[in-house]
Amino acid sequence: MRARFLLLSVAVALGATALPLTEAHAAPPPDSPSYAHHAVCAPGAAGTARCHADVRVNGKGAPLATTSPAGSAYTPSDLRGAYNLGTGTPPNAQTVAIVDAYDNPNAESDLAAYRSFYGLRDCTTANGCFRKIDQRGTTITATTHPTPDVGWGQEIALDLDMASAICPGCNILLVEADSSAFTNLAAGVDRAVLSGATVVSNSYGGPEFSGEATATYNGHYNHPGVAVTVSTGDSGYGVEFPASSQYVTAVGGTSLNWDRATHSRVSETAWSGAGSGCSAYIARPAWQSAVGTCGRRMVADVSAVADPNTGVTVYDSYGSSGGANWYVFGGTSVAAPIVASVYALAGNASSIAVGSVYSATTGLFDITSGSNGRCTTKRSSANKALCTAVAGWDGPTGRGTPNGLSAF
């Protein structure tokens, strides 16, 4: 709620050029059950980000943890099948970096448990597949690490599991920033690139602010030759930073219905919680065309599953008890590492420019139904695409979701 209030304040300050927000969200698809869920990270103070993970909860509002994966949640093979991604083997050496705040002390052991359960190859420090460092590049040990945090720890587990699900043949670099301050997270992105990442996933954001376009903030996401993905947020229509950066691939969210019995896609619609819209401060990049009254950077660029009602399985033991370590997560925090790992599977981030998905003629599922809020005014209905899925580009889902690798 606080995030929406701050975004609305920006809209009021911008006057006629801004678009109104709404509390109304669309219902889940008719063939999708509805589950209670909530955000795992609270809105932060000014200058900080929140993670974009959303976990299913029980009747008391506590995260719903089980001793085995929920049958209603998607597995690695489901996700790769739904997006036509094959076995998850990249054509060349690839390192997916995950940048998050604070520490999950059990990150490596939980990653091992998830991968073992689904029959994925070992990815450990010992075999060189997994590394865990801080924003200065120091290897994190039991005595040298950022402060542990259960909420961000769940985000870390989610990101690691999604990278594993989509690209089990990739190496994984976890960069833990000292805190959720934008300056620390941005330092984490720089460190990921300096440490050899070929793609970098960021599953966090916060309300836009007047200084976001400067080198102090936005400049740290400018890494030509490295694909940088950022989740767009889980509060419905409205733009967050750093998804608003012109240097990143902003990843929105969908509700995905995948039939395990027939191994086929039933439907995919825009998720009501996905962030989207027109940036207040970032200029429109050349690879985007203006929509309606928006002449600046528009969000999102592409998307993937994010609805907790059509969520994914995640293993996380930090903060849980009694061996109930399986959760179901949604949020655009699911979508960002999925898309980052698709870039890794394609294996050509070093030779393509940010925004290249806009010139793709194949390789994307065009999402044409669903909405994340109200973005039109009496003066202009041309803004509809900023919050409603339509043919071609739209705000909640961008150009669409992965259909193989050719768009990446």
XYZ file of C-alpha atoms in Angstrom:
408
model
C 0.000 0.000 0.000
C 2.808 2.440 0.859
C 4.424 1.821 -2.512
C 1.172 2.712 -4.295
C 0.768 5.843 -2.191
C 4.246 7.057 -3.101
C 3.682 6.307 -6.774
C 0.387 8.181 -6.674
C 2.177 11.144 -5.101
C 4.562 11.191 -8.060
C 1.608 11.104 -10.447
C -0.028 14.070 -8.742
C 3.214 16.044 -8.846
C 3.569 15.423 -12.576
C 0.112 16.724 -13.357
C -1.447 16.015 -16.741
C 1.456 13.934 -18.004
C 0.958 11.311 -15.308
C -1.566 8.499 -15.336
C -3.799 7.515 -12.406
C -3.307 4.388 -10.332
C -5.943 2.040 -9.014
C -6.408 -0.434 -6.176
C -8.473 -2.754 -8.380
C -6.812 -5.918 -9.639
C -8.208 -8.386 -12.120
C -9.293 -11.794 -10.877
C -7.110 -14.831 -11.586
C -7.911 -16.788 -14.742
C -11.147 -18.809 -14.449
C -9.212 -22.083 -14.720
C -6.800 -21.057 -11.949
C -7.595 -21.547 -8.227
C -7.117 -18.631 -5.858
C -4.694 -18.860 -2.925
C -4.005 -16.422 -0.101
C -0.561 -14.854 -0.430
C 1.473 -11.861 0.712
C 4.727 -10.036 0.034
C 7.765 -11.298 1.961
C 9.526 -7.908 2.038
C 7.938 -4.813 3.542
C 8.176 -1.470 1.711
C 11.421 0.256 2.591
C 12.321 3.807 3.478
C 13.314 6.356 0.850
C 16.433 5.269 -1.004
C 15.807 1.571 -0.442
C 14.194 -1.253 -2.394
C 11.866 -4.070 -1.462
C 12.089 -7.572 -2.886
C 9.319 -8.669 -5.233
C 8.657 -12.158 -3.868
C 5.090 -13.116 -2.960
C 4.510 -16.320 -0.942
C 1.357 -18.369 -0.437
C 0.164 -18.246 3.183
C -2.030 -20.337 5.458
C -5.243 -19.281 7.171
C -3.263 -17.449 9.850
C -1.285 -15.421 7.315
C 1.980 -17.306 7.859
C 3.972 -18.619 4.882
C 2.533 -21.984 3.866
C 5.445 -24.415 4.289
C 5.225 -28.139 3.534
C 7.563 -31.124 3.714
C 7.201 -31.833 -0.008
C 6.449 -29.614 -3.028
C 2.833 -28.566 -3.533
C 1.243 -30.369 -6.455
C -0.331 -27.128 -7.652
C 3.007 -25.368 -8.153
C 5.257 -25.454 -11.196
C 8.469 -27.462 -11.336
C 11.584 -26.966 -13.496
C 10.279 -29.271 -16.213
C 6.918 -27.440 -16.204
C 8.585 -24.079 -16.688
C 10.953 -25.224 -19.405
C 8.073 -26.974 -21.144
C 5.737 -23.980 -20.949
C 8.360 -21.718 -22.526
C 9.853 -24.257 -24.975
C 13.312 -24.139 -23.408
C 14.457 -27.729 -23.878
C 16.870 -29.297 -21.411
C 18.310 -26.050 -20.070
C 21.796 -26.474 -21.519
C 23.477 -23.273 -22.790
C 25.673 -23.369 -25.918
C 28.671 -21.952 -24.069
C 29.826 -21.182 -20.517
C 27.289 -18.961 -18.796
C 27.103 -17.462 -15.315
C 23.776 -16.178 -14.019
C 24.299 -13.626 -11.255
C 21.639 -13.091 -8.612
C 21.844 -9.732 -6.813
C 19.912 -9.435 -3.561
C 20.184 -7.707 -0.197
C 21.270 -9.210 3.126
C 22.159 -12.874 3.640
C 20.573 -16.292 3.447
C 22.982 -18.451 5.489
C 21.518 -21.654 4.023
C 21.618 -20.555 0.390
C 24.039 -23.189 -0.893
C 22.618 -26.150 1.034
C 19.055 -25.222 0.077
C 20.074 -24.848 -3.551
C 21.533 -28.348 -3.360
C 18.288 -29.720 -1.894
C 16.158 -28.167 -4.661
C 18.426 -29.371 -7.442
C 18.745 -32.863 -5.980
C 14.981 -33.247 -5.641
C 14.439 -32.412 -9.309
C 17.414 -34.365 -10.605
C 19.451 -31.337 -11.686
C 23.253 -31.449 -11.753
C 25.144 -30.526 -8.598
C 25.955 -26.827 -8.321
C 28.314 -26.250 -5.419
C 31.245 -24.137 -4.364
C 33.385 -27.263 -4.451
C 32.705 -28.046 -8.126
C 32.960 -24.385 -9.185
C 29.322 -24.031 -10.245
C 28.221 -21.851 -7.293
C 29.830 -18.787 -5.722
C 28.553 -16.513 -2.961
C 30.173 -13.101 -2.492
C 29.375 -9.704 -1.031
C 29.227 -6.410 -2.927
C 33.005 -5.978 -2.565
C 33.708 -9.384 -4.091
C 34.691 -11.017 -0.804
C 33.734 -14.670 -0.460
C 31.081 -14.925 2.240
C 31.780 -17.255 5.134
C 30.025 -18.048 8.393
C 31.787 -15.122 10.073
C 31.860 -12.588 7.218
C 28.510 -11.882 5.663
C 25.788 -9.249 5.471
C 23.130 -9.440 8.168
C 20.833 -12.460 7.663
C 17.225 -11.636 6.847
C 14.348 -14.108 6.536
C 12.375 -12.124 3.944
C 15.297 -11.391 1.659
C 16.506 -14.923 2.417
C 13.323 -16.249 0.834
C 13.946 -13.981 -2.138
C 17.453 -15.390 -2.483
C 16.173 -18.976 -2.384
C 13.527 -18.158 -4.995
C 16.044 -16.553 -7.354
C 18.555 -19.386 -7.059
C 15.870 -22.003 -7.680
C 14.479 -20.227 -10.737
C 17.942 -19.880 -12.284
C 18.413 -23.594 -11.638
C 15.022 -24.497 -13.079
C 15.533 -22.695 -16.386
C 19.271 -23.159 -16.918
C 20.535 -26.116 -14.869
C 23.636 -26.076 -17.070
C 24.585 -22.541 -15.997
C 26.914 -21.505 -13.190
C 25.370 -19.314 -10.492
C 26.906 -16.296 -8.745
C 25.064 -14.957 -5.704
C 25.981 -11.373 -4.773
C 24.619 -10.285 -1.404
C 24.520 -6.534 -0.870
C 25.042 -5.082 2.603
C 21.487 -3.757 2.704
C 18.493 -2.932 0.526
C 19.764 0.610 -0.121
C 19.812 1.312 -3.853
C 23.475 2.309 -3.591
C 24.417 -1.088 -2.143
C 22.304 -3.073 -4.596
C 23.779 -1.075 -7.488
C 27.261 -1.869 -6.167
C 26.198 -5.513 -6.208
C 25.318 -5.283 -9.906
C 28.730 -3.794 -10.709
C 30.406 -6.516 -8.656
C 28.477 -9.251 -10.461
C 29.730 -8.006 -13.821
C 33.305 -7.582 -12.560
C 33.120 -11.156 -11.259
C 32.311 -12.642 -14.644
C 28.522 -12.752 -14.848
C 27.136 -13.036 -18.371
C 23.616 -12.154 -17.190
C 22.446 -10.415 -13.994
C 19.026 -10.830 -12.377
C 17.560 -8.223 -10.002
C 14.285 -8.986 -8.210
C 13.669 -5.751 -6.359
C 12.575 -2.156 -6.773
C 11.045 0.895 -5.208
C 9.020 3.993 -6.107
C 10.627 6.221 -8.708
C 12.519 9.279 -7.449
C 13.960 12.420 -9.005
C 17.612 11.306 -8.875
C 17.148 7.863 -10.416
C 18.315 8.890 -13.904
C 21.742 10.019 -12.655
C 24.990 8.079 -12.803
C 24.767 7.604 -9.034
C 21.887 5.193 -9.531
C 20.987 4.442 -13.154
C 24.582 4.359 -14.361
C 25.320 1.177 -12.403
C 22.884 -0.800 -14.571
C 24.646 0.170 -17.802
C 26.724 -2.894 -18.711
C 26.867 -3.433 -22.482
C 27.473 -7.066 -23.320
C 25.747 -8.297 -20.143
C 21.992 -8.885 -20.047
C 20.530 -7.225 -16.938
C 16.952 -8.076 -15.957
C 14.825 -6.299 -13.331
C 11.402 -7.222 -11.955
C 8.686 -4.578 -12.413
C 6.944 -4.940 -9.036
C 3.898 -6.624 -7.555
C 1.575 -3.717 -6.757
C -0.200 -3.473 -10.100
C -0.110 -0.471 -12.418
C 2.760 1.890 -11.616
C 6.477 2.137 -12.375
C 9.390 1.325 -10.085
C 13.148 1.836 -10.310
C 15.406 0.153 -11.476
C 12.899 -1.479 -13.844
C 12.508 1.999 -15.347
C 16.163 2.077 -16.404
C 16.751 2.131 -20.153
C 19.766 -0.115 -19.580
C 17.789 -3.138 -18.362
C 15.210 -5.598 -19.554
C 12.164 -4.856 -17.395
C 10.323 -8.096 -16.671
C 6.576 -8.073 -16.026
C 4.352 -10.933 -14.921
C 1.689 -13.339 -16.112
C -0.746 -15.955 -14.881
C 0.295 -19.206 -16.549
C -1.885 -22.276 -16.932
C 0.177 -25.289 -18.006
C -1.416 -28.722 -18.350
C 0.974 -31.361 -17.016
C -1.079 -34.250 -18.381
C -0.945 -33.062 -21.985
C 2.255 -31.007 -21.695
C 0.483 -28.042 -23.251
C -0.249 -24.402 -22.541
C -3.875 -23.823 -21.562
C -3.647 -20.044 -21.234
C -1.396 -17.180 -20.223
C -2.741 -13.780 -19.243
C -1.392 -10.577 -17.725
C -1.054 -10.882 -13.943
C -3.037 -8.273 -12.047
C -0.084 -7.520 -9.753
C 2.560 -6.884 -12.408
C 4.059 -3.388 -12.421
C 3.831 -1.341 -15.611
C 3.414 2.144 -16.987
C 5.234 5.287 -18.020
C 8.386 6.391 -16.209
C 8.339 9.798 -14.587
C 12.060 10.465 -15.117
C 13.708 8.155 -17.679
C 13.641 9.256 -21.324
C 12.164 6.921 -23.916
C 14.895 4.762 -25.500
C 15.106 4.569 -29.287
C 13.934 0.962 -29.323
C 10.521 1.859 -27.875
C 7.645 3.608 -29.651
C 5.506 6.077 -27.734
C 2.118 4.898 -26.471
C -0.732 7.293 -25.795
C 0.321 10.281 -23.744
C 3.549 8.593 -22.581
C 6.699 9.895 -24.227
C 9.163 8.381 -21.765
C 10.501 4.922 -20.883
C 7.708 2.369 -20.704
C 7.624 -0.759 -18.552
C 7.716 -3.780 -19.123
C 9.767 -5.227 -21.996
C 9.028 -8.954 -21.626
C 7.438 -11.147 -18.950
C 7.057 -14.610 -17.433
C 4.907 -16.331 -14.835
C 4.485 -14.309 -11.630
C 0.989 -14.949 -10.268
C 1.155 -16.746 -6.880
C -2.042 -18.524 -7.921
C 0.013 -20.190 -10.667
C 3.188 -20.187 -8.608
C 6.458 -22.118 -8.502
C 8.039 -24.501 -6.018
C 10.923 -23.178 -3.888
C 13.049 -24.832 -1.186
C 14.121 -22.617 1.735
C 15.099 -23.823 5.210
C 16.211 -20.483 6.678
C 13.504 -19.349 9.067
C 11.433 -22.528 8.714
C 11.126 -25.394 11.182
C 10.254 -29.058 11.402
C 11.525 -29.903 7.938
C 8.694 -27.979 6.230
C 10.948 -26.206 3.742
C 8.898 -26.189 0.532
C 6.996 -23.043 -0.415
C 5.010 -21.714 -3.351
C 6.095 -18.325 -4.610
C 4.911 -15.800 -7.114
C 5.727 -12.167 -7.802
C 7.773 -10.654 -10.585
C 10.716 -11.945 -8.565
C 9.881 -15.260 -10.231
C 9.833 -13.735 -13.699
C 13.117 -11.767 -13.555
C 15.457 -14.748 -12.935
C 13.472 -16.834 -15.420
C 14.086 -14.311 -18.187
C 17.694 -13.776 -17.108
C 18.254 -17.506 -17.400
C 16.616 -17.555 -20.840
C 19.205 -14.983 -21.928
C 21.867 -17.312 -20.534
C 20.414 -20.277 -22.413
C 20.565 -18.290 -25.638
C 24.228 -17.592 -24.881
C 24.616 -14.409 -26.913
C 24.158 -11.535 -24.434
C 27.643 -10.272 -25.312
C 26.584 -9.572 -28.897
C 23.062 -8.161 -28.546
C 21.953 -4.755 -27.337
C 19.428 -4.004 -24.624
C 16.013 -3.671 -26.233
C 16.782 -6.270 -28.892
C 13.556 -8.120 -28.040
C 11.670 -5.273 -29.732
C 13.093 -6.286 -33.103
C 12.358 -9.989 -32.626
C 9.856 -11.382 -35.120
C 9.553 -14.808 -33.462
C 10.334 -16.388 -30.126
C 7.677 -14.737 -27.951
C 4.160 -15.649 -26.881
C 2.056 -12.517 -27.370
C -0.162 -12.122 -24.279
C -3.435 -10.448 -25.240
C -5.727 -10.618 -22.202
C -5.665 -9.482 -18.589
C -5.036 -6.154 -16.847
C -3.203 -4.727 -13.841
C -5.280 -1.620 -13.229
C -6.717 1.595 -14.692
C -4.456 3.722 -16.885
C -6.834 5.615 -19.160
C -8.385 9.021 -18.586
C -11.418 10.749 -20.005
C -9.035 12.683 -22.189
C -7.207 9.709 -23.618
C -8.108 6.056 -24.037
C -4.897 5.602 -26.054
C -3.068 4.754 -22.825
C -4.930 1.431 -22.521
C -1.889 -0.649 -23.465
C 0.038 0.687 -20.461
C -2.079 -1.448 -18.131
C -4.004 -3.897 -20.325
C -2.671 -6.791 -22.380
C -3.224 -6.200 -26.099
C -1.771 -7.569 -29.321
C 1.863 -6.475 -29.621
C 3.484 -4.507 -26.812
C 1.662 -3.783 -23.560
C 2.734 -2.669 -20.102
C 2.044 -5.710 -17.895
C 3.649 -8.256 -20.267
C 5.830 -6.207 -22.644
C 6.449 -7.958 -25.945
C 5.353 -11.265 -24.397
C 6.825 -14.350 -22.735
C 9.612 -16.642 -23.999
C 8.741 -19.116 -26.735
C 12.103 -20.753 -27.196
C 15.286 -18.721 -27.461
C 15.198 -16.862 -30.785
C 14.042 -13.549 -29.266
C 16.960 -13.535 -26.828
